[in-house]
mmCIF file of C-alpha atoms in Angstrom:
data_model
loop_
_atom_site.group_PDB
_atom_site.id
_atom_site.type_symbol
_atom_site.label_atom_id
_atom_site.label_comp_id
_atom_site.label_asym_id
_atom_site.label_seq_id
_atom_site.Cartn_x
_atom_site.Cartn_y
_atom_site.Cartn_z
ATOM 1 C CA UNK A 1 22.274 40.579 -19.793
ATOM 2 C CA UNK A 2 19.141 40.610 -17.661
ATOM 3 C CA UNK A 3 17.916 37.344 -16.139
ATOM 4 C CA UNK A 4 14.928 35.792 -17.872
ATOM 5 C CA UNK A 5 11.507 36.500 -16.404
ATOM 6 C CA UNK A 6 8.075 35.753 -17.877
ATOM 7 C CA UNK A 7 6.158 38.816 -19.021
ATOM 8 C CA UNK A 8 3.201 38.046 -16.770
ATOM 9 C CA UNK A 9 5.329 38.049 -13.597
ATOM 10 C CA UNK A 10 6.534 41.339 -12.247
ATOM 11 C CA UNK A 11 10.005 40.570 -10.910
ATOM 12 C CA UNK A 12 12.516 42.995 -9.655
ATOM 13 C CA UNK A 13 15.860 42.975 -11.356
ATOM 14 C CA UNK A 14 17.993 40.054 -10.127
ATOM 15 C CA UNK A 15 15.017 38.390 -8.411
ATOM 16 C CA UNK A 16 14.670 34.680 -9.144
ATOM 17 C CA UNK A 17 11.342 34.276 -11.015
ATOM 18 C CA UNK A 18 10.846 30.736 -9.679
ATOM 19 C CA UNK A 19 11.129 31.903 -6.078
ATOM 20 C CA UNK A 20 8.675 34.693 -6.867
ATOM 21 C CA UNK A 21 6.111 32.265 -8.344
ATOM 22 C CA UNK A 22 6.333 29.901 -5.408
ATOM 23 C CA UNK A 23 6.163 32.780 -2.960
ATOM 24 C CA UNK A 24 2.984 34.103 -4.609
ATOM 25 C CA UNK A 25 1.260 30.716 -4.665
ATOM 26 C CA UNK A 26 2.487 29.310 -1.356
ATOM 27 C CA UNK A 27 -0.785 29.945 0.471
ATOM 28 C CA UNK A 28 -2.863 28.404 -2.308
ATOM 29 C CA UNK A 29 -1.459 24.937 -1.669
ATOM 30 C CA UNK A 30 -1.891 23.652 1.883
ATOM 31 C CA UNK A 31 0.304 20.906 3.298
ATOM 32 C CA UNK A 32 -0.081 17.675 1.352
ATOM 33 C CA UNK A 33 -1.347 15.692 4.289
ATOM 34 C CA UNK A 34 -2.819 16.925 7.497
ATOM 35 C CA UNK A 35 -2.319 14.568 10.400
ATOM 36 C CA UNK A 36 -5.413 14.375 12.558
ATOM 37 C CA UNK A 37 -4.863 11.466 14.961
ATOM 38 C CA UNK A 38 -8.004 9.812 16.269
ATOM 39 C CA UNK A 39 -8.844 6.813 18.407
ATOM 40 C CA UNK A 40 -8.505 3.438 16.779
ATOM 41 C CA UNK A 41 -11.290 0.859 16.564
ATOM 42 C CA UNK A 42 -10.994 -2.215 18.830
ATOM 43 C CA UNK A 43 -10.389 -4.532 15.837
ATOM 44 C CA UNK A 44 -7.235 -2.570 15.017
ATOM 45 C CA UNK A 45 -5.955 -1.822 18.521
ATOM 46 C CA UNK A 46 -3.346 -4.596 18.458
ATOM 47 C CA UNK A 47 -1.790 -3.153 15.262
ATOM 48 C CA UNK A 48 -1.853 0.623 15.763
ATOM 49 C CA UNK A 49 -2.571 3.204 18.439
ATOM 50 C CA UNK A 50 -4.389 5.858 16.362
ATOM 51 C CA UNK A 51 -5.682 6.465 12.871
ATOM 52 C CA UNK A 52 -3.822 9.224 11.013
ATOM 53 C CA UNK A 53 -6.847 10.870 9.434
ATOM 54 C CA UNK A 54 -10.642 10.513 9.261
ATOM 55 C CA UNK A 55 -10.202 9.174 5.712
ATOM 56 C CA UNK A 56 -7.941 6.371 6.918
ATOM 57 C CA UNK A 57 -10.415 5.486 9.665
ATOM 58 C CA UNK A 58 -13.307 5.309 7.193
ATOM 59 C CA UNK A 59 -11.267 3.249 4.720
ATOM 60 C CA UNK A 60 -10.343 0.717 7.423
ATOM 61 C CA UNK A 61 -13.920 0.524 8.677
ATOM 62 C CA UNK A 62 -15.213 -0.024 5.142
ATOM 63 C CA UNK A 63 -12.662 -2.796 4.572
ATOM 64 C CA UNK A 64 -13.449 -4.479 7.895
ATOM 65 C CA UNK A 65 -17.189 -4.399 7.212
ATOM 66 C CA UNK A 66 -17.060 -5.311 3.544
ATOM 67 C CA UNK A 67 -19.492 -8.145 2.742
ATOM 68 C CA UNK A 68 -18.056 -11.196 0.961
ATOM 69 C CA UNK A 69 -18.211 -11.031 -2.816
ATOM 70 C CA UNK A 70 -18.344 -7.249 -3.009
ATOM 71 C CA UNK A 71 -15.966 -4.675 -4.448
ATOM 72 C CA UNK A 72 -14.564 -1.833 -2.393
ATOM 73 C CA UNK A 73 -12.762 1.169 -3.841
ATOM 74 C CA UNK A 74 -10.530 3.205 -1.539
ATOM 75 C CA UNK A 75 -9.306 6.505 -2.921
ATOM 76 C CA UNK A 76 -6.955 8.357 -0.590
ATOM 77 C CA UNK A 77 -3.924 10.519 -1.350
ATOM 78 C CA UNK A 78 -0.502 8.885 -1.333
ATOM 79 C CA UNK A 79 0.867 8.527 2.167
ATOM 80 C CA UNK A 80 -2.420 8.722 4.055
ATOM 81 C CA UNK A 81 -2.623 5.092 5.104
ATOM 82 C CA UNK A 82 -4.389 2.986 2.510
ATOM 83 C CA UNK A 83 -2.055 0.107 3.363
ATOM 84 C CA UNK A 84 -3.622 -0.192 6.817
ATOM 85 C CA UNK A 85 -7.014 -0.705 5.158
ATOM 86 C CA UNK A 86 -5.449 -3.711 3.429
ATOM 87 C CA UNK A 87 -3.337 -5.342 6.100
ATOM 88 C CA UNK A 88 -5.552 -4.598 9.116
ATOM 89 C CA UNK A 89 -8.470 -6.697 7.869
ATOM 90 C CA UNK A 90 -6.037 -9.294 6.509
ATOM 91 C CA UNK A 91 -4.665 -9.851 10.006
ATOM 92 C CA UNK A 92 -7.983 -9.702 11.819
ATOM 93 C CA UNK A 93 -10.059 -11.872 9.482
ATOM 94 C CA UNK A 94 -9.803 -15.411 8.101
ATOM 95 C CA UNK A 95 -8.311 -16.060 4.651
ATOM 96 C CA UNK A 96 -5.572 -14.797 2.393
ATOM 97 C CA UNK A 97 -5.334 -11.298 0.965
ATOM 98 C CA UNK A 98 -3.461 -10.985 -2.334
ATOM 99 C CA UNK A 99 -2.107 -7.463 -2.897
ATOM 100 C CA UNK A 100 -1.150 -6.713 -6.505
ATOM 101 C CA UNK A 101 1.345 -3.858 -6.787
ATOM 102 C CA UNK A 102 2.954 -2.375 -9.911
ATOM 103 C CA UNK A 103 6.576 -3.276 -9.169
ATOM 104 C CA UNK A 104 8.684 -5.890 -7.439
ATOM 105 C CA UNK A 105 10.403 -3.110 -5.497
ATOM 106 C CA UNK A 106 7.063 -2.031 -4.027
ATOM 107 C CA UNK A 107 6.187 -5.646 -3.150
ATOM 108 C CA UNK A 108 9.492 -5.975 -1.293
ATOM 109 C CA UNK A 109 8.972 -2.634 0.467
ATOM 110 C CA UNK A 110 5.467 -3.601 1.588
ATOM 111 C CA UNK A 111 6.801 -6.954 2.789
ATOM 112 C CA UNK A 112 9.366 -5.137 4.941
ATOM 113 C CA UNK A 113 6.747 -2.809 6.405
ATOM 114 C CA UNK A 114 4.435 -5.761 7.068
ATOM 115 C CA UNK A 115 7.236 -7.709 8.768
ATOM 116 C CA UNK A 116 7.986 -4.692 10.969
ATOM 117 C CA UNK A 117 4.346 -4.626 12.037
ATOM 118 C CA UNK A 118 4.344 -8.368 12.743
ATOM 119 C CA UNK A 119 7.575 -8.111 14.726
ATOM 120 C CA UNK A 120 5.769 -5.694 17.029
ATOM 121 C CA UNK A 121 3.030 -8.336 17.406
ATOM 122 C CA UNK A 122 5.534 -11.145 18.142
ATOM 123 C CA UNK A 123 4.523 -13.001 14.974
ATOM 124 C CA UNK A 124 7.004 -15.338 13.272
ATOM 125 C CA UNK A 125 8.928 -13.823 10.386
ATOM 126 C CA UNK A 126 8.327 -15.265 6.961
ATOM 127 C CA UNK A 127 8.187 -14.213 3.332
ATOM 128 C CA UNK A 128 5.197 -12.203 2.076
ATOM 129 C CA UNK A 129 6.457 -10.848 -1.268
ATOM 130 C CA UNK A 130 6.399 -13.282 -4.180
ATOM 131 C CA UNK A 131 8.247 -12.293 -7.336
ATOM 132 C CA UNK A 132 10.093 -13.815 -10.274
ATOM 133 C CA UNK A 133 13.645 -13.378 -8.993
ATOM 134 C CA UNK A 134 13.132 -15.634 -5.955
ATOM 135 C CA UNK A 135 14.991 -18.934 -5.845
ATOM 136 C CA UNK A 136 12.856 -21.819 -7.187
ATOM 137 C CA UNK A 137 12.926 -23.696 -3.864
ATOM 138 C CA UNK A 138 11.778 -20.542 -2.047
ATOM 139 C CA UNK A 139 8.961 -20.109 -4.565
ATOM 140 C CA UNK A 140 7.881 -23.732 -4.188
ATOM 141 C CA UNK A 141 7.765 -23.492 -0.384
ATOM 142 C CA UNK A 142 5.878 -20.175 -0.646
ATOM 143 C CA UNK A 143 3.232 -21.726 -2.931
ATOM 144 C CA UNK A 144 2.885 -24.742 -0.607
ATOM 145 C CA UNK A 145 2.224 -22.482 2.390
ATOM 146 C CA UNK A 146 -0.178 -20.432 0.305
ATOM 147 C CA UNK A 147 -2.151 -23.521 -0.683
ATOM 148 C CA UNK A 148 -2.210 -24.662 2.965
ATOM 149 C CA UNK A 149 -4.001 -21.421 3.758
ATOM 150 C CA UNK A 150 -1.302 -20.264 6.179
ATOM 151 C CA UNK A 151 -0.376 -17.072 4.290
ATOM 152 C CA UNK A 152 -2.432 -14.113 5.484
ATOM 153 C CA UNK A 153 -0.988 -11.574 3.019
ATOM 154 C CA UNK A 154 0.875 -11.885 -0.287
ATOM 155 C CA UNK A 155 2.403 -8.938 -2.153
ATOM 156 C CA UNK A 156 3.034 -9.571 -5.843
ATOM 157 C CA UNK A 157 3.056 -8.057 -9.320
ATOM 158 C CA UNK A 158 0.401 -8.468 -12.041
ATOM 159 C CA UNK A 159 2.812 -10.556 -14.143
ATOM 160 C CA UNK A 160 3.504 -13.000 -11.321
ATOM 161 C CA UNK A 161 -0.158 -13.215 -10.348
ATOM 162 C CA UNK A 162 -1.019 -14.183 -13.927
ATOM 163 C CA UNK A 163 1.747 -16.760 -14.191
ATOM 164 C CA UNK A 164 3.265 -18.748 -11.339
ATOM 165 C CA UNK A 165 0.711 -17.725 -8.665
ATOM 166 C CA UNK A 166 -2.380 -18.114 -10.811
ATOM 167 C CA UNK A 167 -3.077 -21.755 -9.889
ATOM 168 C CA UNK A 168 -2.644 -21.090 -6.152
ATOM 169 C CA UNK A 169 -4.954 -18.087 -6.161
ATOM 170 C CA UNK A 170 -7.621 -19.999 -8.112
ATOM 171 C CA UNK A 171 -7.373 -22.865 -5.595
ATOM 172 C CA UNK A 172 -7.734 -20.458 -2.664
ATOM 173 C CA UNK A 173 -10.808 -18.925 -4.274
ATOM 174 C CA UNK A 174 -12.393 -22.336 -4.933
ATOM 175 C CA UNK A 175 -11.852 -23.367 -1.296
ATOM 176 C CA UNK A 176 -13.214 -20.077 0.061
ATOM 177 C CA UNK A 177 -9.825 -19.026 1.459
ATOM 178 C CA UNK A 178 -9.286 -15.940 -0.711
ATOM 179 C CA UNK A 179 -10.351 -13.104 1.587
ATOM 180 C CA UNK A 180 -9.510 -10.270 -0.790
ATOM 181 C CA UNK A 181 -7.800 -9.490 -4.064
ATOM 182 C CA UNK A 182 -6.425 -5.962 -3.744
ATOM 183 C CA UNK A 183 -5.287 -3.897 -6.719
ATOM 184 C CA UNK A 184 -3.020 -1.349 -5.055
ATOM 185 C CA UNK A 185 -2.904 1.145 -7.911
ATOM 186 C CA UNK A 186 -5.688 1.721 -10.422
ATOM 187 C CA UNK A 187 -3.407 1.855 -13.471
ATOM 188 C CA UNK A 188 -2.693 -1.870 -12.986
ATOM 189 C CA UNK A 189 -6.253 -2.676 -14.045
#
């Protein structure tokens, strides 16, 4: 029995058709992300040493210079540094940034990455991800700190934002302490 091969692909006998297809098209698809390190802006110098790409630099600059009350859309490929455009301004400007992510797992992952960054800056460690499975006393203390205005960044899900965090976020907005509401992935909207 001969191995299967599509009629449009000329394969030699015993040649894997999938390897042949990927070999033919390999040059059509460049590397997913091209690193192009460039100097960082002074406002970000305490967080990072270089931007990864020109797109990341422009996204961070747009976020840093965004006028109050406006909407900013950042569209960069996965893994090119959108998160820096969120947390950089959150750390360098007054107020709280609420980051809405699709899953609790992503909120926890972003919290870990954010803590790692803060550890490098000698900042005290605290909780930044707020989700339903937290202990009630932890949630209460989190909301208290949020209402005090001492939380710079909060990572949460749409469900939690619309339930147990809703009052806190509305209070922050009324008092002018909500710096940004970030929707991390468009399908959440």
